[in-house]
PDB file of C-alpha atoms in Angstrom:
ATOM      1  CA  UNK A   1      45.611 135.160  77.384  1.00 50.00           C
ATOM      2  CA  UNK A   2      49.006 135.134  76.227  1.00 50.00           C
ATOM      3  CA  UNK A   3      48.415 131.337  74.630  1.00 49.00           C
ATOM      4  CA  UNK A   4      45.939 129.132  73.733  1.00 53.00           C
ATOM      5  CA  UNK A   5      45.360 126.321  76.242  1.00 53.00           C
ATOM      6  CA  UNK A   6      45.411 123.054  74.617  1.00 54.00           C
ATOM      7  CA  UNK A   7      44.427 119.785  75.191  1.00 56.00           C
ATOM      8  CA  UNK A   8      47.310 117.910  73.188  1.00 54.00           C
ATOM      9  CA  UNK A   9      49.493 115.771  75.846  1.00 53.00           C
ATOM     10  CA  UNK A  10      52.625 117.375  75.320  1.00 51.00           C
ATOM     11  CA  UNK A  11      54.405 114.002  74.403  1.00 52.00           C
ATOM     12  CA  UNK A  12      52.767 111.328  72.772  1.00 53.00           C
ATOM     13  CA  UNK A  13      52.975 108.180  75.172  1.00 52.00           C
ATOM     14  CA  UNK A  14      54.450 104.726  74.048  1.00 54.00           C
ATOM     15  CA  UNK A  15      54.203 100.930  75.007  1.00 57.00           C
ATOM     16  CA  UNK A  16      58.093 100.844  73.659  1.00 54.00           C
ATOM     17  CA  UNK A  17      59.957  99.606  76.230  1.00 52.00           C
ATOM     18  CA  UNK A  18      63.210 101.793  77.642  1.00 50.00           C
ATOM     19  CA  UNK A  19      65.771  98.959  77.145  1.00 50.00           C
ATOM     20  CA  UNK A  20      65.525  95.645  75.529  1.00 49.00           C
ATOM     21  CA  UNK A  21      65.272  92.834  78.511  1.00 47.00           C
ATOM     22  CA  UNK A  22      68.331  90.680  78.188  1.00 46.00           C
ATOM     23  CA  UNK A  23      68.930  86.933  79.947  1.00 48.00           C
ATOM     24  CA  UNK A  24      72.306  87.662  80.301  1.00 44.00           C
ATOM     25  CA  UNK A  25      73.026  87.344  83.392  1.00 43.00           C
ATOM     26  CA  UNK A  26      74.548  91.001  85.624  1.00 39.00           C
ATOM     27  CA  UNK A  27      77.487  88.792  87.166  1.00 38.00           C
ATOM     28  CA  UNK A  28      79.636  85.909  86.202  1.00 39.00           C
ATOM     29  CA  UNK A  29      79.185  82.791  87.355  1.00 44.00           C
ATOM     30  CA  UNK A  30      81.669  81.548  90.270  1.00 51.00           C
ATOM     31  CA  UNK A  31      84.639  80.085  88.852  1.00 52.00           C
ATOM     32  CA  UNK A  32      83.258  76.851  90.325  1.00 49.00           C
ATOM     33  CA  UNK A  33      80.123  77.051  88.677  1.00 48.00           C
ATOM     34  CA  UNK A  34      81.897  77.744  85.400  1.00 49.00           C
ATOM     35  CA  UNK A  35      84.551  74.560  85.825  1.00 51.00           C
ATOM     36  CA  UNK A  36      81.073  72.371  86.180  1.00 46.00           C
ATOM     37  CA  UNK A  37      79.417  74.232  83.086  1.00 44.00           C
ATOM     38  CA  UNK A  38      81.769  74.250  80.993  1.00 46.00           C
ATOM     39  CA  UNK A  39      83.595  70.424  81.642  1.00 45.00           C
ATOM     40  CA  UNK A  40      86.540  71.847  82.639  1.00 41.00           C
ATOM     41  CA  UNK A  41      86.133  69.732  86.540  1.00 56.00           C
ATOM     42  CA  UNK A  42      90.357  68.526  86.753  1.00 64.00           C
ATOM     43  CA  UNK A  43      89.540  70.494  89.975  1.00 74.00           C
ATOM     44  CA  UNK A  44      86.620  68.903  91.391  1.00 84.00           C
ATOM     45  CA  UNK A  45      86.705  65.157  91.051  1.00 90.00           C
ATOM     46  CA  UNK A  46      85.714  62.378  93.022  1.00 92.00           C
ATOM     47  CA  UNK A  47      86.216  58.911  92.287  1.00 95.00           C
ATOM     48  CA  UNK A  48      86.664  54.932  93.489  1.00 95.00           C
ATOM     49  CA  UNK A  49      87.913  52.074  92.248  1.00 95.00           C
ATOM     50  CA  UNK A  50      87.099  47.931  92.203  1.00 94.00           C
ATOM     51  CA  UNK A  51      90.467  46.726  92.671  1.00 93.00           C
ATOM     52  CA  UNK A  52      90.174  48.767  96.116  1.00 95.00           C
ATOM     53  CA  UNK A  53      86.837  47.092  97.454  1.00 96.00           C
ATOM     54  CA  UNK A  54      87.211  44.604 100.577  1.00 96.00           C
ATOM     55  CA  UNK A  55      84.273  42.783 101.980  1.00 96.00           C
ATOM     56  CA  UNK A  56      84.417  41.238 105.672  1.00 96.00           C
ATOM     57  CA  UNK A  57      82.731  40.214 108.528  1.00 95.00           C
ATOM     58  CA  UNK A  58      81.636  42.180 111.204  1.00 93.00           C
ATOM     59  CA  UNK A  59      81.760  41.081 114.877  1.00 87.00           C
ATOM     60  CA  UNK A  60      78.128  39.823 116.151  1.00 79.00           C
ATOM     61  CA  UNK A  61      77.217  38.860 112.481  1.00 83.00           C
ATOM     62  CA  UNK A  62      76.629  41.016 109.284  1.00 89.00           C
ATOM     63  CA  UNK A  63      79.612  42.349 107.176  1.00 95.00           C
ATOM     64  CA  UNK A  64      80.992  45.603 105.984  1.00 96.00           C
ATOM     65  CA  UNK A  65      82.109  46.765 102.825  1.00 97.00           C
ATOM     66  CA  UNK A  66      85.411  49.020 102.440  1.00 97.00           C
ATOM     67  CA  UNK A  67      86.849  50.883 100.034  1.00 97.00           C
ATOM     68  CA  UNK A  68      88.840  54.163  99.015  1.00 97.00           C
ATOM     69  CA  UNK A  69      87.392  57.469  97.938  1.00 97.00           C
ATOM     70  CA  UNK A  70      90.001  59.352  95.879  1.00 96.00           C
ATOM     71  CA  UNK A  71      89.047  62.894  95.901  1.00 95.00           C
ATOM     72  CA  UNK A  72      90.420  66.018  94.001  1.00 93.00           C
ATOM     73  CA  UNK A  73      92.867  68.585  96.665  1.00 91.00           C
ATOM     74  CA  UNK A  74      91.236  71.502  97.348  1.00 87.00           C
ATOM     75  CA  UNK A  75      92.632  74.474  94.855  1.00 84.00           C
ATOM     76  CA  UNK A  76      93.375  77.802  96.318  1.00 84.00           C
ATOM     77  CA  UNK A  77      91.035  79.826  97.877  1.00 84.00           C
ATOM     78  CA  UNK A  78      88.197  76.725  98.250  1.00 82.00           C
ATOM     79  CA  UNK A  79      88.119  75.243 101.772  1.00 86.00           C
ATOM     80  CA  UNK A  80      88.840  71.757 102.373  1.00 86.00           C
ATOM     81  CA  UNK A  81      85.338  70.851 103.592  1.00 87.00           C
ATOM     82  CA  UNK A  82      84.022  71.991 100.551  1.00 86.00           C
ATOM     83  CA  UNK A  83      85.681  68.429  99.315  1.00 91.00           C
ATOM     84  CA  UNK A  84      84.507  66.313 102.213  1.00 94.00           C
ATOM     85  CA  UNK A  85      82.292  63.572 100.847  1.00 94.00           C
ATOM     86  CA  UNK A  86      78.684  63.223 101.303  1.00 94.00           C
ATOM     87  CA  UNK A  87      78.334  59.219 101.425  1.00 96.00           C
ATOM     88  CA  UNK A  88      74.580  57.860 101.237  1.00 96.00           C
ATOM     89  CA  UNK A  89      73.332  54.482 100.189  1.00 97.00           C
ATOM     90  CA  UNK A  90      70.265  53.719  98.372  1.00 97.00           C
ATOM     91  CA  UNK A  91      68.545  51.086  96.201  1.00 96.00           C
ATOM     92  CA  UNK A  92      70.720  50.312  92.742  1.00 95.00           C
ATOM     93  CA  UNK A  93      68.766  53.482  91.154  1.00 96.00           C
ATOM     94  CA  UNK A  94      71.540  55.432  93.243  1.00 95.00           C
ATOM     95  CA  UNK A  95      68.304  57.884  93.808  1.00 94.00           C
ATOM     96  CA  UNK A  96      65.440  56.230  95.915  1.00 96.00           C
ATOM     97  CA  UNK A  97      65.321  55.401  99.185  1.00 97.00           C
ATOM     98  CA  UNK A  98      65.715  51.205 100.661  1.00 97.00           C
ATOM     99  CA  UNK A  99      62.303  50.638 101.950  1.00 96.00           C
ATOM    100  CA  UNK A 100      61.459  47.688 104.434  1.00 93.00           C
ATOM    101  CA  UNK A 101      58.606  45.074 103.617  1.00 90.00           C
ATOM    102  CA  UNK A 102      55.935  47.804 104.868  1.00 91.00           C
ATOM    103  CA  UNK A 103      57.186  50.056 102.359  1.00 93.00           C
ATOM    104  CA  UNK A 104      58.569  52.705 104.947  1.00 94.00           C
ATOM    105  CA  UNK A 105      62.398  53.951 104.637  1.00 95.00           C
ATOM    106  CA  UNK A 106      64.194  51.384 106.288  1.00 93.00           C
ATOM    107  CA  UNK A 107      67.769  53.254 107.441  1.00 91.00           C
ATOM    108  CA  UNK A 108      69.213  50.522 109.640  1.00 92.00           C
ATOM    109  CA  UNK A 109      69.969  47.198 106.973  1.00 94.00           C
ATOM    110  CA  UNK A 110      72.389  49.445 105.063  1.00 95.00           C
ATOM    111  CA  UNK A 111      74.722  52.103 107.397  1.00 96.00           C
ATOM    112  CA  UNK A 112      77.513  54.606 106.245  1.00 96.00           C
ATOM    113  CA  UNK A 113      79.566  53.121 109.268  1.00 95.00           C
ATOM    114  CA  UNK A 114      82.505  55.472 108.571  1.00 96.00           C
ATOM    115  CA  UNK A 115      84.251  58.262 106.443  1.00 96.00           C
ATOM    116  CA  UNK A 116      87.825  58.204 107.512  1.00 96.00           C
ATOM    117  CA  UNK A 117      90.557  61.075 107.739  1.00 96.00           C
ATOM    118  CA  UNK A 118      93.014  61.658 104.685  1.00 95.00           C
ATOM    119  CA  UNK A 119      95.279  58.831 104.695  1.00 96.00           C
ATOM    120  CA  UNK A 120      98.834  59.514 105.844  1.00 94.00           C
ATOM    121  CA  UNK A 121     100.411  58.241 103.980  1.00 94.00           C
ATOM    122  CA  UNK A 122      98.453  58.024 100.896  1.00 93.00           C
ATOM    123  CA  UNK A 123      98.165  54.759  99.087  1.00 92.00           C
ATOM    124  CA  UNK A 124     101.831  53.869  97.259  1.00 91.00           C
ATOM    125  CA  UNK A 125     100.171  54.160  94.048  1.00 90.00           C
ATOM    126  CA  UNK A 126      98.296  57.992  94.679  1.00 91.00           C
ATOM    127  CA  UNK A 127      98.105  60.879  92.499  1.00 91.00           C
ATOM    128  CA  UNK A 128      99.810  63.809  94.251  1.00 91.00           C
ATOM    129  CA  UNK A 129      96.824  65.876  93.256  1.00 91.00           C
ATOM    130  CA  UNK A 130      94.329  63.991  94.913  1.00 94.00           C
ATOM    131  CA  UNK A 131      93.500  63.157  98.275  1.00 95.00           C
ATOM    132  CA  UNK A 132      92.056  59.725  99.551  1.00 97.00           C
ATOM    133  CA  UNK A 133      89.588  58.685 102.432  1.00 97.00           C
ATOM    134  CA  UNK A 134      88.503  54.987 103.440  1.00 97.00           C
ATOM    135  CA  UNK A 135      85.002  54.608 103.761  1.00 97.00           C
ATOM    136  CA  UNK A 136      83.148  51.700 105.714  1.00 97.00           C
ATOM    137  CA  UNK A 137      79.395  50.629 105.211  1.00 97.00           C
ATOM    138  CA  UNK A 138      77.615  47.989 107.022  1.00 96.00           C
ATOM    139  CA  UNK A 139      75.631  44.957 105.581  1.00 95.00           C
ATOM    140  CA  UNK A 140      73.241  43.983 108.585  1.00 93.00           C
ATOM    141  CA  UNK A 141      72.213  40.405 107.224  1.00 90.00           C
ATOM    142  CA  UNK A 142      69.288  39.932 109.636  1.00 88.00           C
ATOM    143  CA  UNK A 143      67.395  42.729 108.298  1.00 90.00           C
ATOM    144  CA  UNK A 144      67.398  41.933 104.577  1.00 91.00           C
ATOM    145  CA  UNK A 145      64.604  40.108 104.364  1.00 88.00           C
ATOM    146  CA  UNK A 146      61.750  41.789 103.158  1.00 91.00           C
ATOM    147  CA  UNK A 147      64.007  45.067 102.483  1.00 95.00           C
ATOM    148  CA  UNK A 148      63.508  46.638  98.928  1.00 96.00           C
ATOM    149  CA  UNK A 149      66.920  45.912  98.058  1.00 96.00           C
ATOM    150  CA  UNK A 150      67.305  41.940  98.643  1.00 95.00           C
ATOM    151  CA  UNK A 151      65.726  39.046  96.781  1.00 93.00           C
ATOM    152  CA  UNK A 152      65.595  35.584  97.743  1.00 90.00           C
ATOM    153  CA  UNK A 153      66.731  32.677  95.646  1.00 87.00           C
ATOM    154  CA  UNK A 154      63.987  30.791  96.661  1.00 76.00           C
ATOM    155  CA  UNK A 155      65.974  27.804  98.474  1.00 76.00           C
ATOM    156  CA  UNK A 156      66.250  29.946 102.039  1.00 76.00           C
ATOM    157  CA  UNK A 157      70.091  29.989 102.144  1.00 84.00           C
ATOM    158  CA  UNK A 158      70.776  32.216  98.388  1.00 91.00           C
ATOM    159  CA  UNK A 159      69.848  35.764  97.589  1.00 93.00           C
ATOM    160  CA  UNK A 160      70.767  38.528  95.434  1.00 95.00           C
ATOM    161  CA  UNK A 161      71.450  42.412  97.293  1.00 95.00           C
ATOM    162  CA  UNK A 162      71.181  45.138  94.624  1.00 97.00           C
ATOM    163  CA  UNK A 163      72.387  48.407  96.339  1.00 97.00           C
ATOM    164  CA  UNK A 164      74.242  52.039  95.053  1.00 97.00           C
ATOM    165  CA  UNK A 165      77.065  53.649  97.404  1.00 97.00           C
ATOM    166  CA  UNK A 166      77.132  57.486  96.393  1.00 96.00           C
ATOM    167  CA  UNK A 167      79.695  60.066  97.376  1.00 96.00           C
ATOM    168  CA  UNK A 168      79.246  63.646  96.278  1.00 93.00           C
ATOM    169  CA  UNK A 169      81.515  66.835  96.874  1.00 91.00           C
ATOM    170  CA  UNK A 170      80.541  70.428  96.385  1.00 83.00           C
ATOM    171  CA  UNK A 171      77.471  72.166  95.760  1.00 75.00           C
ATOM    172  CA  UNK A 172      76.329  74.525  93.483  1.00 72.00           C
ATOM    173  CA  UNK A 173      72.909  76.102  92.766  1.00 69.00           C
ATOM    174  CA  UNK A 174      71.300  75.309  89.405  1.00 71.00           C
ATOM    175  CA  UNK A 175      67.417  75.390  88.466  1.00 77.00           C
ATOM    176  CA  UNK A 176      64.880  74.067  90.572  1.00 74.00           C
ATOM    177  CA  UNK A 177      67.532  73.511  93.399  1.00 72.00           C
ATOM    178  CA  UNK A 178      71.177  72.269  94.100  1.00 73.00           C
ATOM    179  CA  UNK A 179      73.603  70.066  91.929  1.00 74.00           C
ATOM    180  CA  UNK A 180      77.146  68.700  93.289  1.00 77.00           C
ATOM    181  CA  UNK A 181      80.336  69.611  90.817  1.00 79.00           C
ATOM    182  CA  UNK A 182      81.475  66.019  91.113  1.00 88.00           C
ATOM    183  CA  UNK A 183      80.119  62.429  92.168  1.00 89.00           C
ATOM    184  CA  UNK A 184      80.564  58.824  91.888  1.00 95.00           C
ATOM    185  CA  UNK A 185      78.342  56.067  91.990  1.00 96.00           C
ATOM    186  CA  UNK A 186      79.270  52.705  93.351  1.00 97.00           C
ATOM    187  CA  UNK A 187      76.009  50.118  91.925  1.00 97.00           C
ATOM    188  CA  UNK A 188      76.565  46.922  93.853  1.00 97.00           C
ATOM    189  CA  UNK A 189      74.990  43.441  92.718  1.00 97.00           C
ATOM    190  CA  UNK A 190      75.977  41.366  95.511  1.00 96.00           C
ATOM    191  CA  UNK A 191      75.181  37.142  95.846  1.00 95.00           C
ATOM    192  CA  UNK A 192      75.179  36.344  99.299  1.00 92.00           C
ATOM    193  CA  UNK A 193      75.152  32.642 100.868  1.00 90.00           C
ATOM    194  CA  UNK A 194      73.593  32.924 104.374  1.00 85.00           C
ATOM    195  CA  UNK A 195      75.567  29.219 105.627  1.00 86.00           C
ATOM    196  CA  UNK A 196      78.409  31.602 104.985  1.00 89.00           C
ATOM    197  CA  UNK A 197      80.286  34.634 106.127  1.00 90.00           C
ATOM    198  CA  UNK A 198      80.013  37.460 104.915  1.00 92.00           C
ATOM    199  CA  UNK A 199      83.149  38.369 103.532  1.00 92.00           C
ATOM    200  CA  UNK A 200      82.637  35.274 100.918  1.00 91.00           C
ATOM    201  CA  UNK A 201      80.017  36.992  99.244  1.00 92.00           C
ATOM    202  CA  UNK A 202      80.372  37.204  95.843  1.00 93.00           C
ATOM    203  CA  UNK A 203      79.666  40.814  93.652  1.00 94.00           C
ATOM    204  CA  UNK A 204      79.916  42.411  90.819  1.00 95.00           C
ATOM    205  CA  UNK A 205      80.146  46.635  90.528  1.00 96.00           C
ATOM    206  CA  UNK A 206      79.486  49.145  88.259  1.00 96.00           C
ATOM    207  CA  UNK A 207      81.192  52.453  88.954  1.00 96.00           C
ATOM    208  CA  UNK A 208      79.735  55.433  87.463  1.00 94.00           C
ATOM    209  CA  UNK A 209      81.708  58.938  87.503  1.00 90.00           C
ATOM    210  CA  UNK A 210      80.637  62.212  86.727  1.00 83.00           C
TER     211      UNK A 210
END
């Protein structure tokens, strides 16, 4: 034979891996992603204020509760729907949802009546860069008791509603699921007199912004 066969792989293998893995990721973040990472959200904020809260009486009993959302404009290139609020109420953890005395979600005591249009023309006192939208939610009084949100006094006529109003705009996709870029939290402690309308109630609010 013209050479000597061998056995001898004719490289030696290795466990060494081609290319170091990396956790960087192949793409850039959105630029909406990176305004929410990084803090810079000018762009992407949502927000309410006290001085702009009205309670009063509903026809047929029960009362509502107004106020104003004022809500970044859209920038270029983001559509405007990407900006429409999502409004949902829940108990004052602004996370869990109002249960009735069985302890099944009870969706009827506390209603996101209405999220208006853009007001035209905005209030006197607006920001040209933001855009504002009333938003209605209804109190129905005859179904507190027993609801996960209401206490009673103990004298029959006094009781104490503890409720969060959130609004959120945008979404992005973070771990474990979805986050919005912006949202505001409206926690409501609210002393109601049931000889009384509605709209007499007295409350207290703590508005929390992110």
């Amino acid at each position: 034979p013209i050479a000597t066969p061998s056995d001898a792989p004719i490289a030696t293998p290795s466990d060494a891996p081609i290319a170091t893995p990396s956790d960087v990721p192949s793409s850039s973040p959105t630029s909406q992603i990176q305004n929410f990472a990084s803090g810079a959200e000018d762009d992407f904020q949502i927000s309410a204020k006290e001085g702009d809260i009205v309670f009063a009486d509903n026809e047929g009993g029960g009362g509502r509760i107004s106020y104003i959302l004022e809500i970044s404009k859209p920038p270029a290139g983001v559509p405007e729907s990407f900006f429409y609020p999502d409004v949902k109420v829940f108990n004052n953890d602004c996370f869990t949802n109002i249960k009735d005395s069985s302890g099944n979600d009870d969706p009827d005591v506390i209603t996101v009546a209405s999220i208006g249009e853009i007001m035209q023309p905005p209030p006197s006192d607006g920001a040209e860069n933001m855009d504002y939208r009333p938003v209605t939610v209804n109190v129905d009084v005859k179904q507190l008791k027993g609801s996960s949100i209401y206490s009673d006094q103990g004298d029959g006529t006094t009781g104490i509603l503890n409720l969060c109003v959130r609004a959120d705009i945008g979404e992005v996709v973070v771990t474990g699921g979805t986050s919005s870029l912006s949202f505001v939290k409206m926690v409501f402690t609210i002393t109601l007199n049931m000889e009384q309308d509605f709209s007499n109630a007295n409350f207290e609010v703590t508005i929390i912004e992110k």
